[in-house]
PDB file of C-alpha atoms and ligand atoms in Angstrom:
ATOM      1  CA  MET A   1     109.024 101.571 112.843  1.00 78.00           C
ATOM      2  CA  SER A   2     105.080 102.506 112.731  1.00 83.00           C
ATOM      3  CA  ASP A   3     103.839 105.653 114.719  1.00 90.00           C
ATOM      4  CA  LEU A   4     101.523 104.880 117.648  1.00 95.00           C
ATOM      5  CA  ARG A   5     101.022 108.627 118.761  1.00 95.00           C
ATOM      6  CA  VAL A   6      97.575 109.813 118.835  1.00 96.00           C
ATOM      7  CA  GLU A   7      96.022 113.348 118.742  1.00 96.00           C
ATOM      8  CA  LEU A   8      92.569 112.931 120.437  1.00 95.00           C
ATOM      9  CA  ALA A   9      90.354 116.123 120.775  1.00 94.00           C
ATOM     10  CA  GLY A  10      93.533 118.463 121.730  1.00 95.00           C
ATOM     11  CA  ILE A  11      94.731 115.400 124.032  1.00 97.00           C
ATOM     12  CA  SER A  12      98.591 114.243 123.017  1.00 97.00           C
ATOM     13  CA  LEU A  13      98.915 110.325 123.816  1.00 98.00           C
ATOM     14  CA  ARG A  14     102.185 108.742 123.072  1.00 97.00           C
ATOM     15  CA  ASN A  15     100.420 105.525 122.287  1.00 98.00           C
ATOM     16  CA  PRO A  16      96.536 104.506 122.387  1.00 98.00           C
ATOM     17  CA  PHE A  17      96.787 102.298 125.367  1.00 98.00           C
ATOM     18  CA  LEU A  18      95.171 104.324 128.250  1.00 98.00           C
ATOM     19  CA  LEU A  19      94.249 103.050 131.529  1.00 97.00           C
ATOM     20  CA  ALA A  20      90.759 102.645 132.091  1.00 97.00           C
ATOM     21  CA  SER A  21      89.054 104.271 134.752  1.00 97.00           C
ATOM     22  CA  GLY A  22      88.539 102.190 137.994  1.00 92.00           C
ATOM     23  CA  ILE A  23      91.422  99.622 137.656  1.00 86.00           C
ATOM     24  CA  TRP A  24      94.486 100.515 139.069  1.00 76.00           C
ATOM     25  CA  GLY A  25      93.881 104.027 139.399  1.00 70.00           C
ATOM     26  CA  GLU A  26      92.810 104.726 142.746  1.00 80.00           C
ATOM     27  CA  SER A  27      96.594 106.390 144.079  1.00 92.00           C
ATOM     28  CA  GLY A  28      98.913 108.339 142.560  1.00 95.00           C
ATOM     29  CA  ALA A  29     101.351 105.641 142.832  1.00 95.00           C
ATOM     30  CA  SER A  30      99.180 103.262 140.921  1.00 95.00           C
ATOM     31  CA  LEU A  31      98.705 106.191 137.877  1.00 96.00           C
ATOM     32  CA  ALA A  32     102.435 106.616 138.011  1.00 97.00           C
ATOM     33  CA  GLY A  33     103.205 103.046 137.480  1.00 96.00           C
ATOM     34  CA  ALA A  34     101.125 102.346 134.850  1.00 97.00           C
ATOM     35  CA  TRP A  35     102.702 105.426 133.238  1.00 97.00           C
ATOM     36  CA  GLY A  36     105.878 103.870 134.068  1.00 97.00           C
ATOM     37  CA  HIS A  37     105.219 100.854 132.247  1.00 97.00           C
ATOM     38  CA  GLY A  38     104.148 102.102 129.323  1.00 98.00           C
ATOM     39  CA  ALA A  39     100.496 103.599 129.138  1.00 98.00           C
ATOM     40  CA  GLY A  40      99.568 106.304 126.498  1.00 98.00           C
ATOM     41  CA  GLY A  41      97.612 108.160 129.140  1.00 98.00           C
ATOM     42  CA  VAL A  42      95.884 107.208 132.540  1.00 97.00           C
ATOM     43  CA  ILE A  43      92.174 107.946 133.625  1.00 97.00           C
ATOM     44  CA  THR A  44      91.867 108.037 137.208  1.00 97.00           C
ATOM     45  CA  LYS A  45      89.327 106.348 139.453  1.00 96.00           C
ATOM     46  CA  SER A  46      85.856 107.984 139.249  1.00 97.00           C
ATOM     47  CA  ILE A  47      85.663 110.730 141.701  1.00 97.00           C
ATOM     48  CA  GLY A  48      82.549 112.146 143.256  1.00 97.00           C
ATOM     49  CA  SER A  49      81.888 115.245 145.399  1.00 97.00           C
ATOM     50  CA  ALA A  50      82.367 113.646 148.681  1.00 97.00           C
ATOM     51  CA  PRO A  51      83.860 110.532 150.047  1.00 97.00           C
ATOM     52  CA  ARG A  52      82.056 107.161 149.268  1.00 95.00           C
ATOM     53  CA  PRO A  53      82.843 103.652 150.928  1.00 94.00           C
ATOM     54  CA  GLY A  54      81.869 101.651 148.232  1.00 94.00           C
ATOM     55  CA  TYR A  55      79.961  98.326 148.986  1.00 96.00           C
ATOM     56  CA  PRO A  56      80.991  95.569 151.269  1.00 96.00           C
ATOM     57  CA  ASN A  57      82.579  92.503 149.970  1.00 96.00           C
ATOM     58  CA  PRO A  58      82.230  90.547 148.099  1.00 96.00           C
ATOM     59  CA  THR A  59      82.476  93.061 145.292  1.00 96.00           C
ATOM     60  CA  VAL A  60      84.166  91.182 142.410  1.00 95.00           C
ATOM     61  CA  GLU A  61      83.756  87.580 140.718  1.00 95.00           C
ATOM     62  CA  SER A  62      86.315  86.443 138.399  1.00 92.00           C
ATOM     63  CA  TYR A  63      85.552  84.129 135.492  1.00 91.00           C
ATOM     64  CA  GLU A  64      88.978  82.413 134.094  1.00 86.00           C
ATOM     65  CA  ARG A  65      90.150  84.670 131.141  1.00 87.00           C
ATOM     66  CA  TRP A  66      86.888  85.564 129.971  1.00 92.00           C
ATOM     67  CA  GLY A  67      85.514  88.129 132.012  1.00 94.00           C
ATOM     68  CA  PHE A  68      85.374  89.967 135.557  1.00 95.00           C
ATOM     69  CA  LEU A  69      81.758  91.025 137.294  1.00 97.00           C
ATOM     70  CA  ASN A  70      82.299  93.758 139.940  1.00 96.00           C
ATOM     71  CA  ALA A  71      80.037  96.167 141.881  1.00 96.00           C
ATOM     72  CA  MET A  72      82.443  98.368 144.005  1.00 95.00           C
ATOM     73  CA  GLY A  73      79.939 101.070 144.715  1.00 95.00           C
ATOM     74  CA  LEU A  74      82.267 104.067 143.121  1.00 95.00           C
ATOM     75  CA  PRO A  75      84.520 103.944 146.420  1.00 95.00           C
ATOM     76  CA  ASN A  76      86.335 107.275 146.273  1.00 95.00           C
ATOM     77  CA  PRO A  77      87.924 109.601 148.839  1.00 96.00           C
ATOM     78  CA  GLY A  78      85.924 112.999 147.261  1.00 97.00           C
ATOM     79  CA  ILE A  79      87.332 115.469 145.250  1.00 97.00           C
ATOM     80  CA  ASP A  80      88.886 117.591 148.302  1.00 97.00           C
ATOM     81  CA  GLU A  81      91.189 114.778 149.164  1.00 95.00           C
ATOM     82  CA  TYR A  82      92.172 113.435 145.544  1.00 95.00           C
ATOM     83  CA  PRO A  83      94.044 116.254 144.071  1.00 96.00           C
ATOM     84  CA  GLN A  84      97.407 114.973 145.964  1.00 96.00           C
ATOM     85  CA  GLU A  85      97.273 111.695 144.077  1.00 96.00           C
ATOM     86  CA  ILE A  86      96.956 113.533 140.747  1.00 97.00           C
ATOM     87  CA  THR A  87      99.825 115.593 141.471  1.00 97.00           C
ATOM     88  CA  LEU A  88     102.197 112.396 142.045  1.00 97.00           C
ATOM     89  CA  ALA A  89     101.005 110.985 138.969  1.00 97.00           C
ATOM     90  CA  GLN A  90     101.812 114.218 136.804  1.00 98.00           C
ATOM     91  CA  ALA A  91     105.077 114.479 138.610  1.00 98.00           C
ATOM     92  CA  ALA A  92     106.034 111.160 137.397  1.00 97.00           C
ATOM     93  CA  GLY A  93     105.220 112.768 133.792  1.00 98.00           C
ATOM     94  CA  ALA A  94     101.907 110.892 133.553  1.00 98.00           C
ATOM     95  CA  THR A  95      99.108 112.187 131.007  1.00 98.00           C
ATOM     96  CA  VAL A  96      96.286 112.507 133.489  1.00 98.00           C
ATOM     97  CA  ILE A  97      92.551 112.276 132.739  1.00 98.00           C
ATOM     98  CA  GLY A  98      90.259 112.936 135.319  1.00 98.00           C
ATOM     99  CA  SER A  99      87.013 110.873 135.848  1.00 98.00           C
ATOM    100  CA  ILE A 100      84.071 112.009 137.577  1.00 98.00           C
ATOM    101  CA  PHE A 101      80.805 110.816 138.522  1.00 97.00           C
ATOM    102  CA  ALA A 102      77.422 113.265 139.928  1.00 96.00           C
ATOM    103  CA  HIS A 103      73.864 112.891 140.210  1.00 96.00           C
ATOM    104  CA  ASP A 104      72.951 115.747 138.025  1.00 96.00           C
ATOM    105  CA  ALA A 105      74.472 118.332 135.447  1.00 97.00           C
ATOM    106  CA  ALA A 106      74.741 121.112 138.553  1.00 97.00           C
ATOM    107  CA  GLU A 107      76.694 118.888 140.257  1.00 98.00           C
ATOM    108  CA  PHE A 108      78.693 117.397 137.555  1.00 98.00           C
ATOM    109  CA  ALA A 109      79.758 121.234 136.620  1.00 98.00           C
ATOM    110  CA  GLU A 110      80.738 122.023 140.311  1.00 98.00           C
ATOM    111  CA  LEU A 111      82.929 118.821 140.517  1.00 98.00           C
ATOM    112  CA  ALA A 112      84.411 119.320 136.987  1.00 98.00           C
ATOM    113  CA  VAL A 113      85.712 122.724 137.981  1.00 98.00           C
ATOM    114  CA  LYS A 114      87.503 121.265 140.940  1.00 98.00           C
ATOM    115  CA  MET A 115      88.889 118.537 138.858  1.00 98.00           C
ATOM    116  CA  ALA A 116      90.274 120.910 136.278  1.00 98.00           C
ATOM    117  CA  ALA A 117      92.008 122.814 138.991  1.00 98.00           C
ATOM    118  CA  THR A 118      94.260 119.788 139.508  1.00 98.00           C
ATOM    119  CA  GLY A 119      95.775 120.212 135.642  1.00 97.00           C
ATOM    120  CA  VAL A 120      94.229 117.168 134.282  1.00 98.00           C
ATOM    121  CA  VAL A 121      94.687 117.061 130.622  1.00 98.00           C
ATOM    122  CA  GLY A 122      91.069 116.017 130.233  1.00 98.00           C
ATOM    123  CA  LEU A 123      87.762 114.958 131.635  1.00 98.00           C
ATOM    124  CA  GLU A 124      86.051 111.669 131.475  1.00 98.00           C
ATOM    125  CA  LEU A 125      82.202 111.793 132.448  1.00 98.00           C
ATOM    126  CA  ASN A 126      81.085 108.651 133.982  1.00 97.00           C
ATOM    127  CA  LEU A 127      77.823 108.465 132.651  1.00 96.00           C
ATOM    128  CA  SER A 128      77.645 104.769 132.573  1.00 91.00           C
ATOM    129  CA  CYS A 129      78.526 102.706 135.987  1.00 91.00           C
ATOM    130  CA  PRO A 130      75.393 100.074 135.642  1.00 90.00           C
ATOM    131  CA  HIS A 131      74.380  99.654 139.165  1.00 89.00           C
ATOM    132  CA  ALA A 132      74.863 102.690 141.271  1.00 86.00           C
ATOM    133  CA  GLU A 133      71.603 104.417 142.363  1.00 86.00           C
ATOM    134  CA  GLY A 134      71.273 107.935 141.032  1.00 88.00           C
ATOM    135  CA  LEU A 135      74.362 107.877 139.021  1.00 91.00           C
ATOM    136  CA  GLY A 136      76.158 106.448 136.285  1.00 89.00           C
ATOM    137  CA  SER A 137      73.792 104.943 133.692  1.00 87.00           C
ATOM    138  CA  GLU A 138      70.780 105.863 135.896  1.00 87.00           C
ATOM    139  CA  VAL A 139      71.844 109.749 134.682  1.00 88.00           C
ATOM    140  CA  GLY A 140      73.306 108.819 131.424  1.00 90.00           C
ATOM    141  CA  GLY A 141      70.831 106.443 130.311  1.00 90.00           C
ATOM    142  CA  ASP A 142      68.673 109.039 128.623  1.00 94.00           C
ATOM    143  CA  PRO A 143      69.838 111.285 125.696  1.00 97.00           C
ATOM    144  CA  GLU A 144      68.290 114.692 127.583  1.00 97.00           C
ATOM    145  CA  SER A 145      69.898 114.040 130.470  1.00 96.00           C
ATOM    146  CA  VAL A 146      73.285 113.231 128.974  1.00 97.00           C
ATOM    147  CA  GLU A 147      73.257 116.239 126.953  1.00 98.00           C
ATOM    148  CA  ALA A 148      72.417 118.523 129.688  1.00 97.00           C
ATOM    149  CA  ILE A 149      75.111 117.171 132.150  1.00 98.00           C
ATOM    150  CA  THR A 150      77.552 117.303 128.967  1.00 98.00           C
ATOM    151  CA  ARG A 151      76.555 121.069 128.211  1.00 98.00           C
ATOM    152  CA  ALA A 152      76.812 121.850 131.545  1.00 98.00           C
ATOM    153  CA  VAL A 153      80.551 120.519 132.302  1.00 98.00           C
ATOM    154  CA  VAL A 154      81.561 121.927 128.897  1.00 98.00           C
ATOM    155  CA  ARG A 155      80.525 125.337 129.828  1.00 98.00           C
ATOM    156  CA  ALA A 156      82.173 124.852 133.265  1.00 98.00           C
ATOM    157  CA  VAL A 157      85.713 124.255 132.003  1.00 98.00           C
ATOM    158  CA  ARG A 158      88.175 124.997 129.470  1.00 97.00           C
ATOM    159  CA  LEU A 159      89.023 121.254 129.082  1.00 98.00           C
ATOM    160  CA  PRO A 160      88.140 118.329 126.409  1.00 98.00           C
ATOM    161  CA  VAL A 161      85.230 116.715 127.609  1.00 98.00           C
ATOM    162  CA  ILE A 162      84.646 112.831 127.114  1.00 98.00           C
ATOM    163  CA  ALA A 163      81.468 111.205 127.484  1.00 98.00           C
ATOM    164  CA  LYS A 164      81.533 107.605 128.501  1.00 98.00           C
ATOM    165  CA  ILE A 165      78.410 105.898 127.003  1.00 97.00           C
ATOM    166  CA  THR A 166      76.647 103.057 128.587  1.00 96.00           C
ATOM    167  CA  PRO A 167      75.858 100.101 126.486  1.00 96.00           C
ATOM    168  CA  ASN A 168      72.933  99.204 128.771  1.00 94.00           C
ATOM    169  CA  SER A 169      70.549 101.302 126.738  1.00 94.00           C
ATOM    170  CA  LYS A 170      68.419 100.611 123.419  1.00 93.00           C
ATOM    171  CA  ASP A 171      70.200 103.052 121.336  1.00 96.00           C
ATOM    172  CA  PRO A 172      73.899 103.645 122.826  1.00 97.00           C
ATOM    173  CA  ALA A 173      74.916 105.574 119.545  1.00 98.00           C
ATOM    174  CA  GLY A 174      71.807 108.171 120.310  1.00 98.00           C
ATOM    175  CA  LEU A 175      73.597 108.551 123.686  1.00 98.00           C
ATOM    176  CA  ALA A 176      76.545 109.499 121.938  1.00 98.00           C
ATOM    177  CA  GLU A 177      74.773 111.937 119.599  1.00 98.00           C
ATOM    178  CA  ALA A 178      73.477 113.483 122.664  1.00 98.00           C
ATOM    179  CA  ALA A 179      76.819 114.297 124.240  1.00 98.00           C
ATOM    180  CA  GLU A 180      78.229 115.481 121.083  1.00 98.00           C
ATOM    181  CA  ARG A 181      75.293 117.878 120.730  1.00 98.00           C
ATOM    182  CA  GLY A 182      76.092 119.092 124.222  1.00 98.00           C
ATOM    183  CA  GLY A 183      79.839 119.905 123.083  1.00 98.00           C
ATOM    184  CA  ALA A 184      81.658 116.643 124.189  1.00 98.00           C
ATOM    185  CA  ALA A 185      85.141 116.379 122.552  1.00 98.00           C
ATOM    186  CA  ALA A 186      85.034 112.656 122.287  1.00 98.00           C
ATOM    187  CA  ILE A 187      83.215 109.265 123.070  1.00 98.00           C
ATOM    188  CA  SER A 188      84.471 106.539 125.243  1.00 98.00           C
ATOM    189  CA  ALA A 189      82.408 103.239 124.385  1.00 98.00           C
ATOM    190  CA  ILE A 190      81.869 101.124 126.374  1.00 98.00           C
ATOM    191  CA  ASN A 191      81.499 100.713 130.249  1.00 97.00           C
ATOM    192  CA  THR A 192      80.424  97.339 131.782  1.00 96.00           C
ATOM    193  CA  LEU A 193      77.216  95.367 131.027  1.00 97.00           C
ATOM    194  CA  ARG A 194      74.739  95.251 133.845  1.00 96.00           C
ATOM    195  CA  ALA A 195      75.132  91.228 134.952  1.00 97.00           C
ATOM    196  CA  LEU A 196      74.497  88.887 137.866  1.00 97.00           C
ATOM    197  CA  ALA A 197      76.068  86.151 139.479  1.00 97.00           C
ATOM    198  CA  ILE A 198      74.483  83.683 141.901  1.00 97.00           C
ATOM    199  CA  ASN A 199      76.138  81.779 144.699  1.00 97.00           C
ATOM    200  CA  VAL A 200      74.077  78.531 144.689  1.00 98.00           C
ATOM    201  CA  PRO A 201      75.014  77.070 148.181  1.00 98.00           C
ATOM    202  CA  LEU A 202      74.005  80.982 149.814  1.00 97.00           C
ATOM    203  CA  ARG A 203      71.113  80.749 147.867  1.00 98.00           C
ATOM    204  CA  ARG A 204      71.855  84.517 147.024  1.00 98.00           C
ATOM    205  CA  PRO A 205      73.753  86.773 144.531  1.00 98.00           C
ATOM    206  CA  THR A 206      77.393  86.500 144.726  1.00 98.00           C
ATOM    207  CA  LEU A 207      78.082  90.217 145.031  1.00 98.00           C
ATOM    208  CA  SER A 208      77.042  91.984 148.172  1.00 97.00           C
ATOM    209  CA  HIS A 209      75.350  94.188 145.851  1.00 97.00           C
ATOM    210  CA  GLY A 210      73.496  91.699 143.823  1.00 97.00           C
ATOM    211  CA  LEU A 211      73.788  93.451 140.233  1.00 96.00           C
ATOM    212  CA  GLY A 212      77.199  94.517 138.926  1.00 96.00           C
ATOM    213  CA  GLY A 213      79.236  95.247 135.626  1.00 96.00           C
ATOM    214  CA  LEU A 214      80.666  92.639 133.423  1.00 97.00           C
ATOM    215  CA  SER A 215      83.887  93.332 131.847  1.00 97.00           C
ATOM    216  CA  GLY A 216      86.932  91.531 129.924  1.00 97.00           C
ATOM    217  CA  ALA A 217      86.974  89.399 126.866  1.00 97.00           C
ATOM    218  CA  ALA A 218      83.191  88.617 126.947  1.00 97.00           C
ATOM    219  CA  ILE A 219      81.961  91.873 126.260  1.00 98.00           C
ATOM    220  CA  LYS A 220      84.719  92.922 123.376  1.00 98.00           C
ATOM    221  CA  PRO A 221      82.009  92.213 120.764  1.00 98.00           C
ATOM    222  CA  VAL A 222      79.513  94.157 122.278  1.00 98.00           C
ATOM    223  CA  GLY A 223      81.902  97.125 122.575  1.00 98.00           C
ATOM    224  CA  LEU A 224      82.749  96.910 118.862  1.00 98.00           C
ATOM    225  CA  ALA A 225      79.133  96.858 117.573  1.00 98.00           C
ATOM    226  CA  CYS A 226      78.812 100.065 119.927  1.00 98.00           C
ATOM    227  CA  VAL A 227      81.893 101.753 118.409  1.00 98.00           C
ATOM    228  CA  TRP A 228      80.759 100.691 114.889  1.00 98.00           C
ATOM    229  CA  GLN A 229      77.655 102.123 115.170  1.00 98.00           C
ATOM    230  CA  ILE A 230      78.724 105.302 117.099  1.00 98.00           C
ATOM    231  CA  TYR A 231      81.337 106.210 114.581  1.00 98.00           C
ATOM    232  CA  GLU A 232      78.771 106.274 111.632  1.00 98.00           C
ATOM    233  CA  ARG A 233      76.625 108.920 113.885  1.00 98.00           C
ATOM    234  CA  VAL A 234      79.065 111.248 115.290  1.00 98.00           C
ATOM    235  CA  ASP A 235      82.152 113.164 114.163  1.00 98.00           C
ATOM    236  CA  ILE A 236      84.211 113.558 117.172  1.00 98.00           C
ATOM    237  CA  PRO A 237      86.910 110.883 118.063  1.00 98.00           C
ATOM    238  CA  LEU A 238      86.049 107.621 119.869  1.00 98.00           C
ATOM    239  CA  ILE A 239      87.791 105.735 122.560  1.00 98.00           C
ATOM    240  CA  GLY A 240      87.140 101.905 122.550  1.00 98.00           C
ATOM    241  CA  VAL A 241      86.562 100.288 125.841  1.00 98.00           C
ATOM    242  CA  GLY A 242      85.614  96.503 126.516  1.00 98.00           C
ATOM    243  CA  GLY A 243      87.816  93.645 126.452  1.00 98.00           C
ATOM    244  CA  ILE A 244      90.916  94.522 124.994  1.00 98.00           C
ATOM    245  CA  MET A 245      93.538  92.183 126.084  1.00 97.00           C
ATOM    246  CA  ASN A 246      95.866  92.083 123.296  1.00 98.00           C
ATOM    247  CA  ALA A 247      97.146  94.057 120.201  1.00 98.00           C
ATOM    248  CA  GLU A 248      95.009  92.480 118.094  1.00 98.00           C
ATOM    249  CA  ASP A 249      91.670  93.596 120.248  1.00 98.00           C
ATOM    250  CA  ALA A 250      93.116  96.995 119.998  1.00 98.00           C
ATOM    251  CA  LEU A 251      93.163  97.124 116.372  1.00 98.00           C
ATOM    252  CA  GLU A 252      89.515  95.590 116.050  1.00 98.00           C
ATOM    253  CA  TYR A 253      88.538  98.815 117.681  1.00 98.00           C
ATOM    254  CA  VAL A 254      90.497 101.098 115.997  1.00 98.00           C
ATOM    255  CA  MET A 255      89.492  99.876 112.409  1.00 98.00           C
ATOM    256  CA  ALA A 256      85.864  99.816 114.126  1.00 98.00           C
ATOM    257  CA  GLY A 257      86.320 103.538 114.765  1.00 98.00           C
ATOM    258  CA  ALA A 258      88.222 104.295 117.801  1.00 98.00           C
ATOM    259  CA  SER A 259      91.166 106.387 117.771  1.00 98.00           C
ATOM    260  CA  ALA A 260      92.275 105.181 121.315  1.00 98.00           C
ATOM    261  CA  VAL A 261      91.482 102.312 123.764  1.00 98.00           C
ATOM    262  CA  GLU A 262      91.275 102.067 127.489  1.00 98.00           C
ATOM    263  CA  VAL A 263      92.526  98.721 129.080  1.00 98.00           C
ATOM    264  CA  GLY A 264      90.879  97.746 132.339  1.00 96.00           C
ATOM    265  CA  THR A 265      90.300  93.992 132.865  1.00 95.00           C
ATOM    266  CA  ALA A 266      93.756  92.770 130.750  1.00 96.00           C
ATOM    267  CA  VAL A 267      95.261  94.768 133.890  1.00 95.00           C
ATOM    268  CA  ALA A 268      93.253  93.254 136.613  1.00 90.00           C
ATOM    269  CA  PHE A 269      94.239  89.703 135.112  1.00 91.00           C
ATOM    270  CA  ASP A 270      98.001  90.367 133.856  1.00 92.00           C
ATOM    271  CA  GLY A 271      99.102  93.266 136.028  1.00 93.00           C
ATOM    272  CA  ILE A 272     100.649  96.602 134.983  1.00 94.00           C
ATOM    273  CA  LYS A 273     103.351  95.208 132.755  1.00 97.00           C
ATOM    274  CA  VAL A 274     100.422  94.523 130.104  1.00 97.00           C
ATOM    275  CA  PHE A 275     101.058  97.940 128.901  1.00 98.00           C
ATOM    276  CA  GLY A 276     104.656  97.264 127.386  1.00 97.00           C
ATOM    277  CA  ARG A 277     103.292  94.295 125.573  1.00 98.00           C
ATOM    278  CA  LEU A 278     100.652  95.955 124.156  1.00 98.00           C
ATOM    279  CA  VAL A 279     102.763  98.753 122.765  1.00 98.00           C
ATOM    280  CA  LYS A 280     105.394  96.265 121.500  1.00 97.00           C
ATOM    281  CA  ASP A 281     102.945  94.003 119.987  1.00 98.00           C
ATOM    282  CA  LEU A 282     100.928  96.550 118.255  1.00 98.00           C
ATOM    283  CA  THR A 283     103.929  98.068 116.776  1.00 97.00           C
ATOM    284  CA  ASP A 284     105.099  94.782 115.392  1.00 97.00           C
ATOM    285  CA  ARG A 285     101.570  93.966 114.259  1.00 97.00           C
ATOM    286  CA  LEU A 286     101.375  97.574 112.069  1.00 96.00           C
ATOM    287  CA  ASP A 287     104.505  96.598 110.808  1.00 96.00           C
ATOM    288  CA  GLU A 288     103.370  93.183 109.561  1.00 96.00           C
ATOM    289  CA  LEU A 289     100.259  95.001 107.941  1.00 95.00           C
ATOM    290  CA  GLY A 290     102.332  97.550 106.308  1.00 95.00           C
ATOM    291  CA  LEU A 291     100.807 100.311 108.012  1.00 94.00           C
ATOM    292  CA  THR A 292     103.125 103.218 109.096  1.00 93.00           C
ATOM    293  CA  SER A 293     100.719 105.303 111.610  1.00 95.00           C
ATOM    294  CA  LEU A 294      98.066 103.970 113.704  1.00 96.00           C
ATOM    295  CA  VAL A 295      96.107 106.822 112.346  1.00 95.00           C
ATOM    296  CA  ASP A 296      95.838 105.396 109.080  1.00 94.00           C
ATOM    297  CA  ALA A 297      93.674 102.653 110.471  1.00 96.00           C
ATOM    298  CA  VAL A 298      91.148 104.299 112.173  1.00 97.00           C
ATOM    299  CA  GLY A 299      87.634 103.399 110.930  1.00 98.00           C
ATOM    300  CA  VAL A 300      88.885 101.871 107.934  1.00 97.00           C
ATOM    301  CA  ALA A 301      86.400  98.583 108.180  1.00 98.00           C
ATOM    302  CA  HIS A 302      83.817 100.785 107.231  1.00 98.00           C
ATOM    303  CA  SER A 303      84.748 101.603 103.738  1.00 89.00           C
ATOM    304  CA  ALA A 304      85.603  97.807 103.059  1.00 70.00           C
TER     305      ALA A 304
HETATM  306  C1  DHB B 401      81.568 100.957 139.420  1.00 54.35           C
HETATM  307  C2  DHB B 401      81.863 101.504 138.543  1.00 54.35           C
HETATM  308  C3  DHB B 401      81.761 101.623 137.231  1.00 54.35           C
HETATM  309  O1  DHB B 401      81.323 102.653 136.183  1.00 54.35           O
HETATM  310  C4  DHB B 401      81.479 100.290 136.688  1.00 54.35           C
HETATM  311  O2  DHB B 401      81.622 100.009 135.236  1.00 54.35           O
HETATM  312  C5  DHB B 401      81.446  99.117 137.362  1.00 54.35           C
HETATM  313  C6  DHB B 401      81.950  99.350 138.518  1.00 54.35           C
HETATM  314  C7  DHB B 401      82.039 100.629 140.809  1.00 54.35           C
HETATM  315  O3  DHB B 401      82.457 101.553 141.546  1.00 54.35           O
HETATM  316  O4  DHB B 401      81.234  99.865 141.266  1.00 54.35           O
END
């Protein structure tokens, strides 16, 4: 049977399917649930320095099977209240990566120290939420800022630092290079695409915030292109994100250059049991293709 284990920048994963940040990851029980259903690791909801209520409803619009538009507004209890949730997930045996967001390098570094103290195995920097004022892609959209934030966090903690890059940029691979210069151990690509829906009878945007982020099957080709280009320009490992609904989607990302993948919208549509199906289907598919180990498939499409 083929081997799905992944060593990613010093983090050991039992399989490549990580629970993406922001989906299902708010509580320790939900993180533990994803782990219990077979996720290779779980990434927390993005946590900030202080509690944030998020935007008022409506915050989500679903497009059948092809996508999901959301603008939650980074709701979270703040770093001082969140460690207990991580402890619960760790008690269930989960490999937990902590996602953090902040306004600038100094705040990122301070938050990183607090998140590291929870015993997470790595940090993912949210440099890519597409619609939060002064946060996410507003601080992650330019290479100097990405480099400075990454460097500040890398200096502050002794954990692998993963920079989550925005596709809402003319050169996402340039942002990944900046993170690598700053000392990132890995890159996640991509986060959601900036997007909008209009409620015609109400003559206003569907979501309370107006702009949101599009995820799901619709964005898979965009994510693949970003991973493809980033793989050609950096030497650190990549985590593919965006529209991974089944094992074949994951293999596309791996062959484009990803060592692991994050699954978000598929969990929102199909529930947490999706991890068990993904693991089984990927194992079967690798067997069919005559691949004994997933690692052997990373980036192979580049040499074709
Ligand atoms: C939110 C954050 C994100 O990073 C994202 O991609 C989409 C939404 C949010 O909390 O609104």
